[in-house]
PDB file of C-alpha atoms in Angstrom:
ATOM      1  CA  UNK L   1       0.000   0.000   0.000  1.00  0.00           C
ATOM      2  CA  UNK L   2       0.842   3.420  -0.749  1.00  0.00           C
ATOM      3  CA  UNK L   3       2.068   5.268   2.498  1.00  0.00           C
ATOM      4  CA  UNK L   4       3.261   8.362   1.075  1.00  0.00           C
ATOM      5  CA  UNK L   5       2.028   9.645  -2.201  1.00  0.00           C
ATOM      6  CA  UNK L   6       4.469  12.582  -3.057  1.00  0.00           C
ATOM      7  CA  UNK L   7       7.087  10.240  -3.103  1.00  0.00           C
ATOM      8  CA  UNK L   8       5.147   7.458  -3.928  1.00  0.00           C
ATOM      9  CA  UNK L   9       6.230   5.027  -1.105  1.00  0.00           C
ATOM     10  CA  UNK L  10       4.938   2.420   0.237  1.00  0.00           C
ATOM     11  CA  UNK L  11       4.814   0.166   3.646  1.00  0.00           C
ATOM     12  CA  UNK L  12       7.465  -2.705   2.256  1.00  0.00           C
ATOM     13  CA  UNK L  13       9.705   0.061   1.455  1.00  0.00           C
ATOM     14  CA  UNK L  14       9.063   1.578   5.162  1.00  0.00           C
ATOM     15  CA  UNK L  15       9.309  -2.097   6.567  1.00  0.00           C
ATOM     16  CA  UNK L  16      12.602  -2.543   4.990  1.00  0.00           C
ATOM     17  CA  UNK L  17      14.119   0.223   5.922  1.00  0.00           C
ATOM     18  CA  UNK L  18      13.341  -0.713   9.712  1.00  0.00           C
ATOM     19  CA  UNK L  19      14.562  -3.911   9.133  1.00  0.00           C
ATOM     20  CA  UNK L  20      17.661  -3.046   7.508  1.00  0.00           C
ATOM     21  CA  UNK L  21      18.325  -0.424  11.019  1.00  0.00           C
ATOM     22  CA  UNK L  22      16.843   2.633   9.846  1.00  0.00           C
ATOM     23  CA  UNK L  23      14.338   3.015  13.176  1.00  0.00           C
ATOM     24  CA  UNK L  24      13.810   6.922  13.864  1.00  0.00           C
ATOM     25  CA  UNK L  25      11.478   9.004  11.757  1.00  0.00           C
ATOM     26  CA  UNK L  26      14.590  11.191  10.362  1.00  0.00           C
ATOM     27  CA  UNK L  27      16.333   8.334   9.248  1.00  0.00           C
ATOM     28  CA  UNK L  28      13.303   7.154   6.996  1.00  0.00           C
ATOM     29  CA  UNK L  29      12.802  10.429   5.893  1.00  0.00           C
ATOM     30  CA  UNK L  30      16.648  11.107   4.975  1.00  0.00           C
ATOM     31  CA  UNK L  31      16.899   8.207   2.990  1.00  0.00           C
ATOM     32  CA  UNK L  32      13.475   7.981   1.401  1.00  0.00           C
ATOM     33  CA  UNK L  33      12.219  11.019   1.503  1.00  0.00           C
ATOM     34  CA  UNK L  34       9.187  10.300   3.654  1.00  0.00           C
ATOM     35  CA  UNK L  35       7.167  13.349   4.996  1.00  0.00           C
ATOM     36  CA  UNK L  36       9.116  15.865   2.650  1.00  0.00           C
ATOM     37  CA  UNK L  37       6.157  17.203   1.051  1.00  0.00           C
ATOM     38  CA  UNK L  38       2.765  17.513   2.462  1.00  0.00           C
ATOM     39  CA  UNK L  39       3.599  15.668   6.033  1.00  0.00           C
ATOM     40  CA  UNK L  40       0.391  13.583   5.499  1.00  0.00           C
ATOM     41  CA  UNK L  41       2.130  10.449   5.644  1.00  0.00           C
ATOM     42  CA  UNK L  42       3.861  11.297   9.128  1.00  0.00           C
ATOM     43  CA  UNK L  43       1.632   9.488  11.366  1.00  0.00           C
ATOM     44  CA  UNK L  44       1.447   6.050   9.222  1.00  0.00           C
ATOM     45  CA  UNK L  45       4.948   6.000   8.797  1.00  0.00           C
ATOM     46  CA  UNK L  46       5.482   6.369  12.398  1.00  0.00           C
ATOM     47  CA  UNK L  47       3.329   3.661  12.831  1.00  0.00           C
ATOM     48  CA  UNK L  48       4.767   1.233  10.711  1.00  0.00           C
ATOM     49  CA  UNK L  49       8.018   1.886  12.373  1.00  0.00           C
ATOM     50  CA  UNK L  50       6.184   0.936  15.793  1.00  0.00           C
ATOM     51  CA  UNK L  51       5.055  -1.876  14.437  1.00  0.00           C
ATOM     52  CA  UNK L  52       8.023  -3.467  12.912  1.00  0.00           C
ATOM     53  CA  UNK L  53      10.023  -2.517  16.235  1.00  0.00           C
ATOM     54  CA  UNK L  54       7.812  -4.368  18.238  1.00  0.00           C
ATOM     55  CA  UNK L  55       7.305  -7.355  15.864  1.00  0.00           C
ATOM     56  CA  UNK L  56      11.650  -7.328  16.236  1.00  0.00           C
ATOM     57  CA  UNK L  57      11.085  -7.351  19.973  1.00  0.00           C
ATOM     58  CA  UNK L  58       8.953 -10.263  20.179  1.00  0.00           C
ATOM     59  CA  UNK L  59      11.071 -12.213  18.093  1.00  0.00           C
ATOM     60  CA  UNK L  60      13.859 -11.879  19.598  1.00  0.00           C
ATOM     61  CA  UNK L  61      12.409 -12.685  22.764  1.00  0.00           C
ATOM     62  CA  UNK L  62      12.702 -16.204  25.086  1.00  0.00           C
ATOM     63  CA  UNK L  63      10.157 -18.532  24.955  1.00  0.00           C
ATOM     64  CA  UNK L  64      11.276 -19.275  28.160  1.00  0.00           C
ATOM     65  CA  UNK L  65      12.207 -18.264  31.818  1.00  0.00           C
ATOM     66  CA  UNK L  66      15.121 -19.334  33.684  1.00  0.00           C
ATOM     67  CA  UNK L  67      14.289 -20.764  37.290  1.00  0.00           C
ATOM     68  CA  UNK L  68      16.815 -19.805  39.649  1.00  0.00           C
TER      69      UNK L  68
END
């Protein structure tokens, strides 16, 4: 889906960028270009990148706990 359509990005691109370490707002927006224009796209950007942070954080979390 289209996040921002000035620059005509969409979530994958967002999502990769996250994944690949880009995870502040500036970041995205340096290298893609997100929010440059009209700003519209802010908020569902910086959603995406909430999402993909916390889909990271579950993963790399135990599926266990140690017992003392």
């Amino acid at each position: 889906m289209y996040v921002c359509l000035c620059r005509g990005i969409t979530d994958t691109q967002i999502r990769k960028a996250v994944q690949a370490g880009k995870t502040e707002f500036r970041q995205l927006k340096q290298s893609l270009e997100v929010g440059a224009q009209c700003g519209k796209c802010v908020r569902m950007t910086m959603e995406i990148i909430a999402a993909e942070l916390d889909k990271v954080e579950l993963e790399q979390a135990p599926l266990y706990y140690e017992v003392a």
